[in-house]
Amino acid sequence: MTTIIKNGTIVTADLTYKSDIKIEDGVITEIGENLSGGTELDATGCYVMPGGIDPHVHLEMPFMGTYSSDDFESGTRAGLSGGTTMVVDFCLPEPNQSLHDALLRWDNKSTRANCDYSFHMAITWWGEQVWNEMESVVKDRGINTFKHFMAYKGALMVDDDEMFSSFQRCAALGALPLVHAENGDVVAQLQAKLLEEGNNGPEAHAYSRPAEVEGEATNRAIMIADMAGVPVYIVHTSSEQAHEAIRRARQNGIRVYGEPLIQHLTLDNSEYKHPDWDHAARRVMSPPFRDKKHQDSLWAGLAAGSLQVVATDHCAFTTEQKRNGVGNFTLIPNGTGGLEDRMPMLWTNGVETGRLTMNEFVAVTSTNIAKILNMYPKKGAILEGADADIVVWDPNKEKTITAGTQQSAIDYNVFEGKHVKGLPRYTLTRGVVAVDDGEVKTREGHGKFVAREPFQAVNTALSQWKEVTAPRKVERTGIPASGV
Ligand code: URP
Ligand code: ZN
Ligand code: ZN
Ligand code: ZN
């Protein structure tokens, strides 16, 4: 099957140029002028970019007594309709469960995916079995990223001891640790105090997780990773305090990556003051939406390169599920949606405002992610030999976001009423057209798992440096006799 994308302007992370693209059997086989011979897709007036990669989603996630309501089918359909052609989900073993048994569950759920996907493995408990199995997760399953939750005390949280052990194991295996950085002990105390004072509404969720909680944990995770000799990736960086810790570390030569979410870039904590309980509860996620001033910091980080990636943390719960927390905000399932809206919202609020160039847009939605997660240039590239995960982006196509027309399975949208300019004309997943002139035509089960090799260069460099700077016993000539 041959497809030609004609008359468009190719935009990658570092180049903008006019050219056609030939796709054969799901792969880009030629980039050049005046290509012909196959099904033609007209990209006149459009930008032809690597499809978006969302490095942080939770589809059908077992969490807080329920399951997130978008599964691999509706979640990837939502992604494709907004120009995202790959997602990375988190495999969450139960306490004492084998990592491989947990993976079987994730393998089962993901058979319905409409686009390609990969997994991160979460370290939800610690012991010799986990330490052992981490190796085969990396070597046999092609999963080179391990997630650590510093929050959700009594559930997913790991302590510093466990984190330091796991980070060292990651260093040895050529894996990259990921961290949800919030101080779970402080959150738990603040939650109890707020409830005791009768502060039980959704706004108290935000009060219980101030930016300091995130700044402290981010700094701690970075320092622990540095001591373990491994790079670290901080998920959902939402505040200046967390960004500051990342910035400072990078200036000191530490390899750390930061991932703001489209929600934190564009929505703020005034949402929690809304008089309607449902409105506020639907926006409960961790970290919470912040004061507007944090948004400037996150946008600046993306432009300056101190933050590298924009994700969604898509974890969608229905209004009914959110109501589990009426009378006690700590029982509101944490999470918001965004898969369908990340690309148009970032384009509208980033490229259309001049905060980001088109090339920076491609970098933070796709190419940087593919590089950081070690799947470039199979993903995240417009190059001969790369997978044909492509979005043909029409900068003049507009819509107003509304739950009534979304692909996501839930009954509301946190971006309801936002006007976006810049939407896919076509989205291709390994050459298959999933958005066709704006119309969504996905194929359930088309998506394949993307295995990722262990990291070579950075982990080797860091372990070499660790060896060079390792503590060494000083050999002395004159040792005084003891007890003299
Ligand atoms: O509130 C959130 N972010 N829910 C999903 C789980 C997580 O912490 O990433
Ligand atoms: Zn998280
Ligand atoms: Zn998450
Ligand atoms: Zn308009």
Tab-separated table of C-alpha atoms and ligand atoms in Angstrom:
chain	number	residue	atom	x	y	z
A	1	MET	CA	0.000	0.000	0.000
A	2	THR	CA	1.487	3.324	-1.097
A	3	THR	CA	0.391	6.770	0.077
A	4	ILE	CA	1.787	10.135	-0.968
A	5	ILE	CA	1.376	13.263	1.150
A	6	LYS	CA	1.561	16.080	-1.369
A	7	ASN	CA	2.021	19.857	-1.407
A	8	GLY	CA	2.659	20.300	2.311
A	9	THR	CA	5.392	21.972	4.337
A	10	ILE	CA	7.337	19.484	6.449
A	11	VAL	CA	8.002	20.747	9.966
A	12	THR	CA	10.369	18.777	12.174
A	13	ALA	CA	12.149	19.645	15.420
A	14	ASP	CA	14.914	21.351	13.450
A	15	LEU	CA	13.787	21.964	9.844
A	16	THR	CA	10.935	23.569	7.881
A	17	TYR	CA	10.809	22.834	4.123
A	18	LYS	CA	8.448	22.046	1.256
A	19	SER	CA	8.431	18.426	0.183
A	20	ASP	CA	6.230	15.414	-0.513
A	21	ILE	CA	6.388	12.165	1.456
A	22	LYS	CA	6.007	8.619	0.147
A	23	ILE	CA	4.762	5.940	2.566
A	24	GLU	CA	4.956	2.211	1.837
A	25	ASP	CA	3.776	-0.484	4.262
A	26	GLY	CA	3.590	1.912	7.160
A	27	VAL	CA	7.078	3.356	6.762
A	28	ILE	CA	8.364	6.585	5.159
A	29	THR	CA	10.308	5.436	2.102
A	30	GLU	CA	10.971	8.680	0.257
A	31	ILE	CA	10.993	12.424	0.903
A	32	GLY	CA	11.261	14.578	-2.206
A	33	GLU	CA	9.539	16.868	-4.667
A	34	ASN	CA	6.776	15.862	-7.075
A	35	LEU	CA	6.285	12.321	-5.794
A	36	SER	CA	3.440	10.282	-7.259
A	37	GLY	CA	2.074	6.751	-7.516
A	38	GLY	CA	-0.420	5.795	-4.824
A	39	THR	CA	-3.249	7.234	-2.785
A	40	GLU	CA	-2.668	10.972	-2.561
A	41	LEU	CA	-3.407	13.081	0.495
A	42	ASP	CA	-3.448	16.794	-0.218
A	43	ALA	CA	-1.541	18.832	2.337
A	44	THR	CA	-1.853	22.213	0.602
A	45	GLY	CA	-1.689	24.943	3.258
A	46	CYS	CA	-0.749	22.402	5.949
A	47	TYR	CA	2.262	21.525	8.079
A	48	VAL	CA	3.333	17.889	7.907
A	49	MET	CA	4.767	16.911	11.281
A	50	PRO	CA	5.729	13.806	13.254
A	51	GLY	CA	2.573	12.591	15.034
A	52	GLY	CA	2.304	13.550	18.670
A	53	ILE	CA	3.614	11.169	21.316
A	54	ASP	CA	1.984	11.324	24.741
A	55	PRO	CA	4.526	9.907	27.189
A	56	HIS	CA	2.114	9.883	30.138
A	57	VAL	CA	-1.362	8.323	30.030
A	58	HIS	CA	-3.416	6.040	32.298
A	59	LEU	CA	-5.934	4.029	30.260
A	60	GLU	CA	-8.279	1.775	32.248
A	61	MET	CA	-6.085	2.459	35.283
A	62	PRO	CA	-7.049	0.748	38.549
A	63	PHE	CA	-6.922	3.693	40.970
A	64	MET	CA	-8.660	4.929	44.123
A	65	GLY	CA	-11.222	2.124	44.144
A	66	THR	CA	-12.232	2.394	40.489
A	67	TYR	CA	-10.864	2.312	36.918
A	68	SER	CA	-10.183	5.347	34.732
A	69	SER	CA	-12.911	5.410	32.101
A	70	ASP	CA	-10.967	5.800	28.856
A	71	ASP	CA	-9.502	2.460	27.831
A	72	PHE	CA	-6.942	1.727	25.118
A	73	GLU	CA	-9.672	1.935	22.461
A	74	SER	CA	-11.348	5.242	23.351
A	75	GLY	CA	-8.117	6.754	24.670
A	76	THR	CA	-6.106	6.149	21.508
A	77	ARG	CA	-9.090	7.185	19.351
A	78	ALA	CA	-9.165	10.470	21.273
A	79	GLY	CA	-5.417	10.847	20.794
A	80	LEU	CA	-5.515	10.209	17.040
A	81	SER	CA	-8.376	12.639	16.538
A	82	GLY	CA	-6.150	15.349	18.034
A	83	GLY	CA	-2.970	14.373	16.154
A	84	THR	CA	-1.369	12.059	18.725
A	85	THR	CA	-0.117	8.791	17.194
A	86	MET	CA	1.500	7.089	20.174
A	87	VAL	CA	0.885	6.825	23.916
A	88	VAL	CA	2.939	5.454	26.796
A	89	ASP	CA	0.928	3.965	29.673
A	90	PHE	CA	2.035	2.875	33.154
A	91	CYS	CA	1.950	-0.789	34.182
A	92	LEU	CA	1.071	-0.885	37.904
A	93	PRO	CA	1.825	-4.125	39.785
A	94	GLU	CA	-0.259	-4.750	42.901
A	95	PRO	CA	1.608	-5.127	46.210
A	96	ASN	CA	3.732	-8.313	46.035
A	97	GLN	CA	2.624	-9.000	42.466
A	98	SER	CA	5.240	-10.103	39.931
A	99	LEU	CA	6.093	-7.373	37.421
A	100	HIS	CA	5.531	-9.891	34.629
A	101	ASP	CA	2.081	-10.876	35.910
A	102	ALA	CA	1.131	-7.202	35.951
A	103	LEU	CA	2.411	-6.871	32.389
A	104	LEU	CA	0.102	-9.671	31.245
A	105	ARG	CA	-2.862	-7.559	32.353
A	106	TRP	CA	-1.539	-4.545	30.471
A	107	ASP	CA	-0.872	-6.694	27.384
A	108	ASN	CA	-4.520	-7.796	27.484
A	109	LYS	CA	-5.953	-4.300	27.848
A	110	SER	CA	-3.790	-2.824	25.109
A	111	THR	CA	-4.837	-5.245	22.341
A	112	ARG	CA	-7.618	-2.769	21.516
A	113	ALA	CA	-5.303	0.190	20.843
A	114	ASN	CA	-5.873	2.167	17.646
A	115	CYS	CA	-2.294	3.464	17.566
A	116	ASP	CA	1.119	2.296	18.741
A	117	TYR	CA	1.909	2.334	22.438
A	118	SER	CA	4.567	1.455	24.953
A	119	PHE	CA	4.663	0.939	28.716
A	120	HIS	CA	6.539	2.332	31.678
A	121	MET	CA	6.826	-0.082	34.611
A	122	ALA	CA	5.868	1.316	38.022
A	123	ILE	CA	7.798	0.369	41.154
A	124	THR	CA	4.833	0.073	43.536
A	125	TRP	CA	6.541	-2.172	46.086
A	126	TRP	CA	10.114	-3.218	46.778
A	127	GLY	CA	11.859	-6.510	47.432
A	128	GLU	CA	14.329	-9.006	46.001
A	129	GLN	CA	11.770	-10.213	43.462
A	130	VAL	CA	11.290	-6.709	42.046
A	131	TRP	CA	15.054	-6.158	41.958
A	132	ASN	CA	15.446	-9.449	40.038
A	133	GLU	CA	12.556	-8.964	37.638
A	134	MET	CA	13.610	-5.448	36.650
A	135	GLU	CA	16.328	-7.021	34.507
A	136	SER	CA	13.983	-9.143	32.382
A	137	VAL	CA	11.506	-6.256	32.140
A	138	VAL	CA	14.293	-4.265	30.464
A	139	LYS	CA	15.976	-7.017	28.466
A	140	ASP	CA	13.063	-9.261	27.456
A	141	ARG	CA	10.143	-6.846	27.409
A	142	GLY	CA	11.762	-3.696	26.019
A	143	ILE	CA	10.659	-1.473	28.896
A	144	ASN	CA	13.465	0.852	29.934
A	145	THR	CA	11.594	3.317	32.164
A	146	PHE	CA	10.536	2.769	35.797
A	147	LYS	CA	8.043	5.045	37.544
A	148	HIS	CA	8.219	5.951	41.243
A	149	PHE	CA	5.408	7.631	43.158
A	150	MET	CA	6.604	9.826	46.044
A	151	ALA	CA	2.911	10.535	46.808
A	152	TYR	CA	-0.250	8.448	47.434
A	153	LYS	CA	0.811	7.327	50.910
A	154	GLY	CA	-0.526	3.898	51.810
A	155	ALA	CA	-1.088	3.050	48.143
A	156	LEU	CA	1.469	3.601	45.361
A	157	MET	CA	4.050	5.565	47.388
A	158	VAL	CA	7.657	4.374	47.777
A	159	ASP	CA	10.074	5.799	50.358
A	160	ASP	CA	13.578	7.220	49.829
A	161	ASP	CA	15.247	3.949	50.757
A	162	GLU	CA	13.291	2.066	48.093
A	163	MET	CA	13.751	4.841	45.573
A	164	PHE	CA	17.535	4.950	46.049
A	165	SER	CA	17.747	1.160	45.646
A	166	SER	CA	15.583	1.169	42.547
A	167	PHE	CA	17.476	4.108	41.008
A	168	GLN	CA	20.769	2.226	41.457
A	169	ARG	CA	19.221	-0.799	39.795
A	170	CYS	CA	18.061	1.426	36.912
A	171	ALA	CA	21.605	2.777	36.578
A	172	ALA	CA	22.994	-0.762	36.286
A	173	LEU	CA	20.367	-1.870	33.763
A	174	GLY	CA	20.526	1.158	31.459
A	175	ALA	CA	17.043	2.272	32.509
A	176	LEU	CA	15.594	5.711	33.243
A	177	PRO	CA	13.677	6.339	36.485
A	178	LEU	CA	10.532	8.494	36.312
A	179	VAL	CA	9.184	10.240	39.382
A	180	HIS	CA	5.830	11.602	40.531
A	181	ALA	CA	7.353	14.222	42.811
A	182	GLU	CA	5.129	15.271	45.710
A	183	ASN	CA	5.980	14.777	49.380
A	184	GLY	CA	3.377	12.133	50.276
A	185	ASP	CA	3.930	12.389	54.047
A	186	VAL	CA	3.269	16.136	54.081
A	187	VAL	CA	0.228	15.722	51.806
A	188	ALA	CA	-1.241	13.068	54.133
A	189	GLN	CA	-0.866	15.357	57.169
A	190	LEU	CA	-2.328	18.361	55.376
A	191	GLN	CA	-5.280	16.287	54.143
A	192	ALA	CA	-6.051	15.095	57.690
A	193	LYS	CA	-5.780	18.624	59.071
A	194	LEU	CA	-8.056	20.109	56.397
A	195	LEU	CA	-10.694	17.423	56.903
A	196	GLU	CA	-10.557	17.907	60.672
A	197	GLU	CA	-11.214	21.615	60.144
A	198	GLY	CA	-14.274	20.790	58.029
A	199	ASN	CA	-12.546	21.716	54.772
A	200	ASN	CA	-13.885	18.760	52.779
A	201	GLY	CA	-14.660	20.203	49.296
A	202	PRO	CA	-12.592	19.759	46.106
A	203	GLU	CA	-10.794	23.089	46.712
A	204	ALA	CA	-9.137	21.459	49.736
A	205	HIS	CA	-7.418	19.027	47.358
A	206	ALA	CA	-5.375	21.973	46.084
A	207	TYR	CA	-4.736	23.321	49.611
A	208	SER	CA	-3.351	19.920	50.608
A	209	ARG	CA	-0.774	19.933	47.801
A	210	PRO	CA	0.966	23.346	47.760
A	211	ALA	CA	3.794	23.963	45.296
A	212	GLU	CA	6.358	23.485	48.103
A	213	VAL	CA	5.289	19.845	48.393
A	214	GLU	CA	6.267	19.418	44.742
A	215	GLY	CA	9.421	21.564	44.872
A	216	GLU	CA	10.827	19.637	47.823
A	217	ALA	CA	10.130	16.219	46.329
A	218	THR	CA	11.471	17.217	42.912
A	219	ASN	CA	14.741	18.366	44.426
A	220	ARG	CA	14.946	15.216	46.577
A	221	ALA	CA	14.349	12.917	43.596
A	222	ILE	CA	17.001	14.714	41.544
A	223	MET	CA	19.585	14.551	44.330
A	224	ILE	CA	18.877	10.865	44.975
A	225	ALA	CA	19.200	10.119	41.261
A	226	ASP	CA	22.481	12.014	41.127
A	227	MET	CA	23.810	9.976	44.034
A	228	ALA	CA	22.668	6.791	42.269
A	229	GLY	CA	24.415	7.899	39.077
A	230	VAL	CA	21.353	7.837	36.847
A	231	PRO	CA	19.421	10.480	34.886
A	232	VAL	CA	15.862	11.167	36.081
A	233	TYR	CA	12.596	12.250	34.466
A	234	ILE	CA	10.119	14.267	36.546
A	235	VAL	CA	6.527	13.738	35.405
A	236	HIS	CA	3.814	16.424	35.518
A	237	THR	CA	6.052	19.347	36.526
A	238	SER	CA	3.448	21.938	37.488
A	239	SER	CA	5.112	24.675	39.541
A	240	GLU	CA	7.945	27.185	39.525
A	241	GLN	CA	9.323	25.456	42.653
A	242	ALA	CA	9.689	22.153	40.784
A	243	HIS	CA	10.946	23.846	37.629
A	244	GLU	CA	13.500	25.752	39.699
A	245	ALA	CA	14.885	22.508	41.112
A	246	ILE	CA	15.168	21.070	37.594
A	247	ARG	CA	16.755	24.241	36.180
A	248	ARG	CA	19.295	24.461	38.978
A	249	ALA	CA	20.261	20.801	38.623
A	250	ARG	CA	20.682	21.088	34.862
A	251	GLN	CA	22.954	24.100	35.323
A	252	ASN	CA	25.043	21.908	37.598
A	253	GLY	CA	25.422	19.284	34.869
A	254	ILE	CA	22.804	16.870	36.182
A	255	ARG	CA	20.723	15.058	33.546
A	256	VAL	CA	17.112	15.684	34.521
A	257	TYR	CA	14.045	16.034	32.323
A	258	GLY	CA	10.806	17.890	33.141
A	259	GLU	CA	7.349	17.218	31.735
A	260	PRO	CA	4.668	19.926	32.068
A	261	LEU	CA	1.092	18.941	31.211
A	262	ILE	CA	-1.150	20.851	28.830
A	263	GLN	CA	-3.612	21.241	31.729
A	264	HIS	CA	-1.072	23.031	33.951
A	265	LEU	CA	0.034	25.223	31.041
A	266	THR	CA	-3.480	26.480	30.304
A	267	LEU	CA	-5.782	26.031	33.333
A	268	ASP	CA	-5.415	27.446	36.841
A	269	ASN	CA	-6.604	26.965	40.408
A	270	SER	CA	-9.511	29.401	40.129
A	271	GLU	CA	-11.399	26.344	38.765
A	272	TYR	CA	-11.547	24.935	42.304
A	273	LYS	CA	-13.455	28.014	43.515
A	274	HIS	CA	-16.331	27.251	41.136
A	275	PRO	CA	-19.640	27.111	43.068
A	276	ASP	CA	-20.611	23.855	41.333
A	277	TRP	CA	-19.103	20.865	43.214
A	278	ASP	CA	-18.959	18.737	40.046
A	279	HIS	CA	-17.112	21.437	38.099
A	280	ALA	CA	-14.394	21.642	40.745
A	281	ALA	CA	-14.166	17.874	41.387
A	282	ARG	CA	-13.761	17.113	37.684
A	283	ARG	CA	-10.549	19.141	37.829
A	284	VAL	CA	-9.076	17.336	40.819
A	285	MET	CA	-5.731	15.887	39.840
A	286	SER	CA	-2.266	15.663	41.345
A	287	PRO	CA	-0.452	17.980	41.279
A	288	PRO	CA	-3.457	20.337	41.303
A	289	PHE	CA	-3.992	23.246	38.933
A	290	ARG	CA	-1.813	26.132	40.157
A	291	ASP	CA	-1.938	29.879	40.493
A	292	LYS	CA	-1.537	31.498	37.037
A	293	LYS	CA	1.994	32.737	37.807
A	294	HIS	CA	3.297	29.153	37.530
A	295	GLN	CA	2.152	28.973	33.911
A	296	ASP	CA	4.672	31.630	32.836
A	297	SER	CA	7.446	29.580	34.411
A	298	LEU	CA	6.397	26.413	32.550
A	299	TRP	CA	6.099	28.182	29.183
A	300	ALA	CA	9.487	29.794	29.725
A	301	GLY	CA	10.993	26.390	30.523
A	302	LEU	CA	9.715	24.932	27.264
A	303	ALA	CA	11.164	27.814	25.257
A	304	ALA	CA	14.475	27.787	27.121
A	305	GLY	CA	14.878	24.017	27.066
A	306	SER	CA	14.891	23.492	30.843
A	307	LEU	CA	11.600	21.584	30.350
A	308	GLN	CA	11.521	19.219	27.395
A	309	VAL	CA	8.148	17.565	26.988
A	310	VAL	CA	4.397	18.293	27.094
A	311	ALA	CA	2.121	15.415	28.186
A	312	THR	CA	-1.457	14.973	29.428
A	313	ASP	CA	-1.379	12.400	32.264
A	314	HIS	CA	-4.722	11.437	30.680
A	315	CYS	CA	-6.633	9.691	33.463
A	316	ALA	CA	-10.329	10.299	32.852
A	317	PHE	CA	-13.051	9.709	35.450
A	318	THR	CA	-16.767	10.322	34.895
A	319	THR	CA	-18.764	12.761	37.027
A	320	GLU	CA	-20.311	9.733	38.714
A	321	GLN	CA	-16.863	8.420	39.662
A	322	LYS	CA	-15.770	11.848	40.928
A	323	ARG	CA	-18.841	11.955	43.211
A	324	ASN	CA	-17.298	9.175	45.257
A	325	GLY	CA	-15.598	12.064	47.067
A	326	VAL	CA	-18.681	14.089	48.050
A	327	GLY	CA	-18.079	15.070	51.680
A	328	ASN	CA	-14.410	13.973	51.596
A	329	PHE	CA	-12.107	15.408	48.930
A	330	THR	CA	-9.468	12.722	49.535
A	331	LEU	CA	-11.827	10.175	47.955
A	332	ILE	CA	-12.269	12.066	44.659
A	333	PRO	CA	-10.430	9.968	42.036
A	334	ASN	CA	-7.384	11.996	40.948
A	335	GLY	CA	-7.061	12.626	37.246
A	336	THR	CA	-8.157	14.648	34.220
A	337	GLY	CA	-8.381	14.055	30.460
A	338	GLY	CA	-6.477	15.796	27.674
A	339	LEU	CA	-5.402	13.298	24.998
A	340	GLU	CA	-7.608	14.776	22.286
A	341	ASP	CA	-6.806	18.378	23.138
A	342	ARG	CA	-3.064	18.473	23.926
A	343	MET	CA	-1.886	19.248	20.388
A	344	PRO	CA	-4.558	21.842	19.420
A	345	MET	CA	-4.382	23.513	22.859
A	346	LEU	CA	-0.573	23.704	22.747
A	347	TRP	CA	-0.588	24.986	19.165
A	348	THR	CA	-3.240	27.616	19.936
A	349	ASN	CA	-1.700	28.798	23.206
A	350	GLY	CA	1.925	28.232	22.194
A	351	VAL	CA	2.562	28.637	18.468
A	352	GLU	CA	-0.336	31.019	17.755
A	353	THR	CA	0.819	33.338	20.563
A	354	GLY	CA	4.518	33.204	19.649
A	355	ARG	CA	5.528	31.488	22.883
A	356	LEU	CA	6.794	28.500	20.865
A	357	THR	CA	8.065	28.118	17.318
A	358	MET	CA	6.557	25.376	15.151
A	359	ASN	CA	9.809	23.446	15.471
A	360	GLU	CA	9.723	23.732	19.261
A	361	PHE	CA	6.129	22.493	19.127
A	362	VAL	CA	7.286	19.355	17.297
A	363	ALA	CA	10.173	18.913	19.719
A	364	VAL	CA	8.065	19.036	22.888
A	365	THR	CA	5.098	17.023	21.568
A	366	SER	CA	7.070	14.324	19.763
A	367	THR	CA	10.794	14.368	18.956
A	368	ASN	CA	12.202	15.096	22.424
A	369	ILE	CA	9.936	12.408	23.849
A	370	ALA	CA	11.081	9.820	21.306
A	371	LYS	CA	14.711	10.656	22.101
A	372	ILE	CA	14.310	10.662	25.888
A	373	LEU	CA	12.411	7.338	25.827
A	374	ASN	CA	14.888	5.806	23.340
A	375	MET	CA	12.697	5.174	20.308
A	376	TYR	CA	14.042	7.839	17.933
A	377	PRO	CA	14.046	7.869	14.885
A	378	LYS	CA	11.521	5.011	14.571
A	379	LYS	CA	9.149	7.466	16.272
A	380	GLY	CA	9.244	11.261	16.457
A	381	ALA	CA	10.854	11.807	13.048
A	382	ILE	CA	10.041	12.589	9.428
A	383	LEU	CA	12.907	10.624	7.923
A	384	GLU	CA	13.218	7.796	5.422
A	385	GLY	CA	12.899	4.568	7.409
A	386	ALA	CA	10.836	6.113	10.227
A	387	ASP	CA	7.334	4.832	11.021
A	388	ALA	CA	4.712	6.832	9.131
A	389	ASP	CA	3.140	8.289	12.287
A	390	ILE	CA	2.332	11.658	10.799
A	391	VAL	CA	-0.050	14.524	11.386
A	392	VAL	CA	-1.032	16.822	8.515
A	393	TRP	CA	-1.790	19.933	10.507
A	394	ASP	CA	-4.192	22.560	9.203
A	395	PRO	CA	-3.323	25.845	10.958
A	396	ASN	CA	-6.614	27.398	9.822
A	397	LYS	CA	-8.984	24.690	11.020
A	398	GLU	CA	-10.855	25.788	14.147
A	399	LYS	CA	-13.266	24.433	16.704
A	400	THR	CA	-14.627	25.079	20.148
A	401	ILE	CA	-13.868	22.177	22.469
A	402	THR	CA	-16.958	20.525	23.897
A	403	ALA	CA	-17.690	17.176	25.541
A	404	GLY	CA	-20.623	16.626	23.189
A	405	THR	CA	-18.358	15.945	20.218
A	406	GLN	CA	-15.282	14.439	21.895
A	407	GLN	CA	-13.973	10.886	21.448
A	408	SER	CA	-13.248	10.371	25.147
A	409	ALA	CA	-15.771	8.188	26.986
A	410	ILE	CA	-16.413	10.647	29.816
A	411	ASP	CA	-19.270	13.144	30.130
A	412	TYR	CA	-17.316	16.427	30.365
A	413	ASN	CA	-14.107	18.084	29.215
A	414	VAL	CA	-11.864	20.265	31.376
A	415	PHE	CA	-11.223	22.451	28.309
A	416	GLU	CA	-14.952	22.913	27.612
A	417	GLY	CA	-15.569	26.151	25.673
A	418	LYS	CA	-11.937	26.755	24.721
A	419	HIS	CA	-11.544	27.865	21.123
A	420	VAL	CA	-8.664	26.213	19.267
A	421	LYS	CA	-7.129	27.113	15.911
A	422	GLY	CA	-4.893	24.420	14.413
A	423	LEU	CA	-6.224	20.848	14.012
A	424	PRO	CA	-5.378	17.704	12.056
A	425	ARG	CA	-6.556	17.420	8.456
A	426	TYR	CA	-5.086	13.899	8.397
A	427	THR	CA	-3.579	11.732	11.116
A	428	LEU	CA	-1.668	8.632	9.994
A	429	THR	CA	-0.736	5.778	12.283
A	430	ARG	CA	1.951	3.653	10.598
A	431	GLY	CA	0.595	4.808	7.253
A	432	VAL	CA	-3.066	4.072	8.027
A	433	VAL	CA	-5.283	7.151	7.801
A	434	ALA	CA	-7.093	7.500	11.155
A	435	VAL	CA	-8.265	11.075	10.664
A	436	ASP	CA	-9.386	11.640	7.075
A	437	ASP	CA	-10.128	15.233	6.158
A	438	GLY	CA	-11.190	15.805	9.735
A	439	GLU	CA	-13.275	12.613	10.008
A	440	VAL	CA	-12.201	10.015	12.603
A	441	LYS	CA	-11.844	6.482	11.139
A	442	THR	CA	-9.789	4.466	13.573
A	443	ARG	CA	-9.079	0.708	13.442
A	444	GLU	CA	-9.379	-1.062	16.766
A	445	GLY	CA	-6.374	-3.320	17.357
A	446	HIS	CA	-4.158	-1.636	14.755
A	447	GLY	CA	-1.769	-0.394	17.462
A	448	LYS	CA	1.405	-2.348	18.231
A	449	PHE	CA	3.636	-2.402	21.275
A	450	VAL	CA	6.876	-0.457	20.814
A	451	ALA	CA	9.820	-2.123	22.554
A	452	ARG	CA	12.586	0.212	23.704
A	453	GLU	CA	16.246	-0.754	24.087
A	454	PRO	CA	18.208	0.026	27.268
A	455	PHE	CA	20.046	3.352	27.252
A	456	GLN	CA	23.689	3.137	26.350
A	457	ALA	CA	25.430	6.486	26.199
A	458	VAL	CA	24.144	8.415	29.204
A	459	ASN	CA	24.108	5.517	31.641
A	460	THR	CA	27.596	4.438	30.559
A	461	ALA	CA	28.912	7.983	30.905
A	462	LEU	CA	27.385	8.358	34.355
A	463	SER	CA	28.667	5.015	35.616
A	464	GLN	CA	32.126	5.859	34.256
A	465	TRP	CA	32.031	9.166	36.150
A	466	LYS	CA	30.828	7.338	39.293
A	467	GLU	CA	33.786	4.985	38.992
A	468	VAL	CA	36.265	7.849	38.462
A	469	THR	CA	34.916	9.727	41.494
A	470	ALA	CA	34.222	6.688	43.724
A	471	PRO	CA	35.399	6.837	47.369
A	472	ARG	CA	38.840	5.268	47.680
A	473	LYS	CA	40.642	4.276	50.810
A	474	VAL	CA	43.751	6.392	51.414
A	475	GLU	CA	46.793	4.074	51.673
A	476	ARG	CA	48.996	5.472	54.475
A	477	THR	CA	52.579	4.656	55.341
A	478	GLY	CA	52.815	5.551	58.995
A	479	ILE	CA	49.817	4.204	60.913
A	480	PRO	CA	49.979	5.030	64.634
A	481	ALA	CA	49.544	2.071	66.982
A	482	SER	CA	46.047	2.003	68.434
A	483	GLY	CA	45.280	2.901	72.019
A	484	VAL	CA	48.550	4.860	72.480
B	1	URP	O1	-4.052	12.955	39.377
B	1	URP	C1	-3.386	12.243	38.657
B	1	URP	N1	-2.282	12.734	38.136
B	1	URP	N2	-3.789	10.984	38.384
B	1	URP	C2	-3.099	9.989	37.676
B	1	URP	C3	-2.055	9.314	38.499
B	1	URP	C4	-0.814	10.147	38.588
B	1	URP	O2	-0.469	10.610	39.661
B	1	URP	O3	-0.147	10.363	37.579
B	2	ZN	ZN	1.444	11.230	38.996
B	3	ZN	ZN	0.112	9.949	35.813
B	4	ZN	ZN	-11.400	31.652	15.632
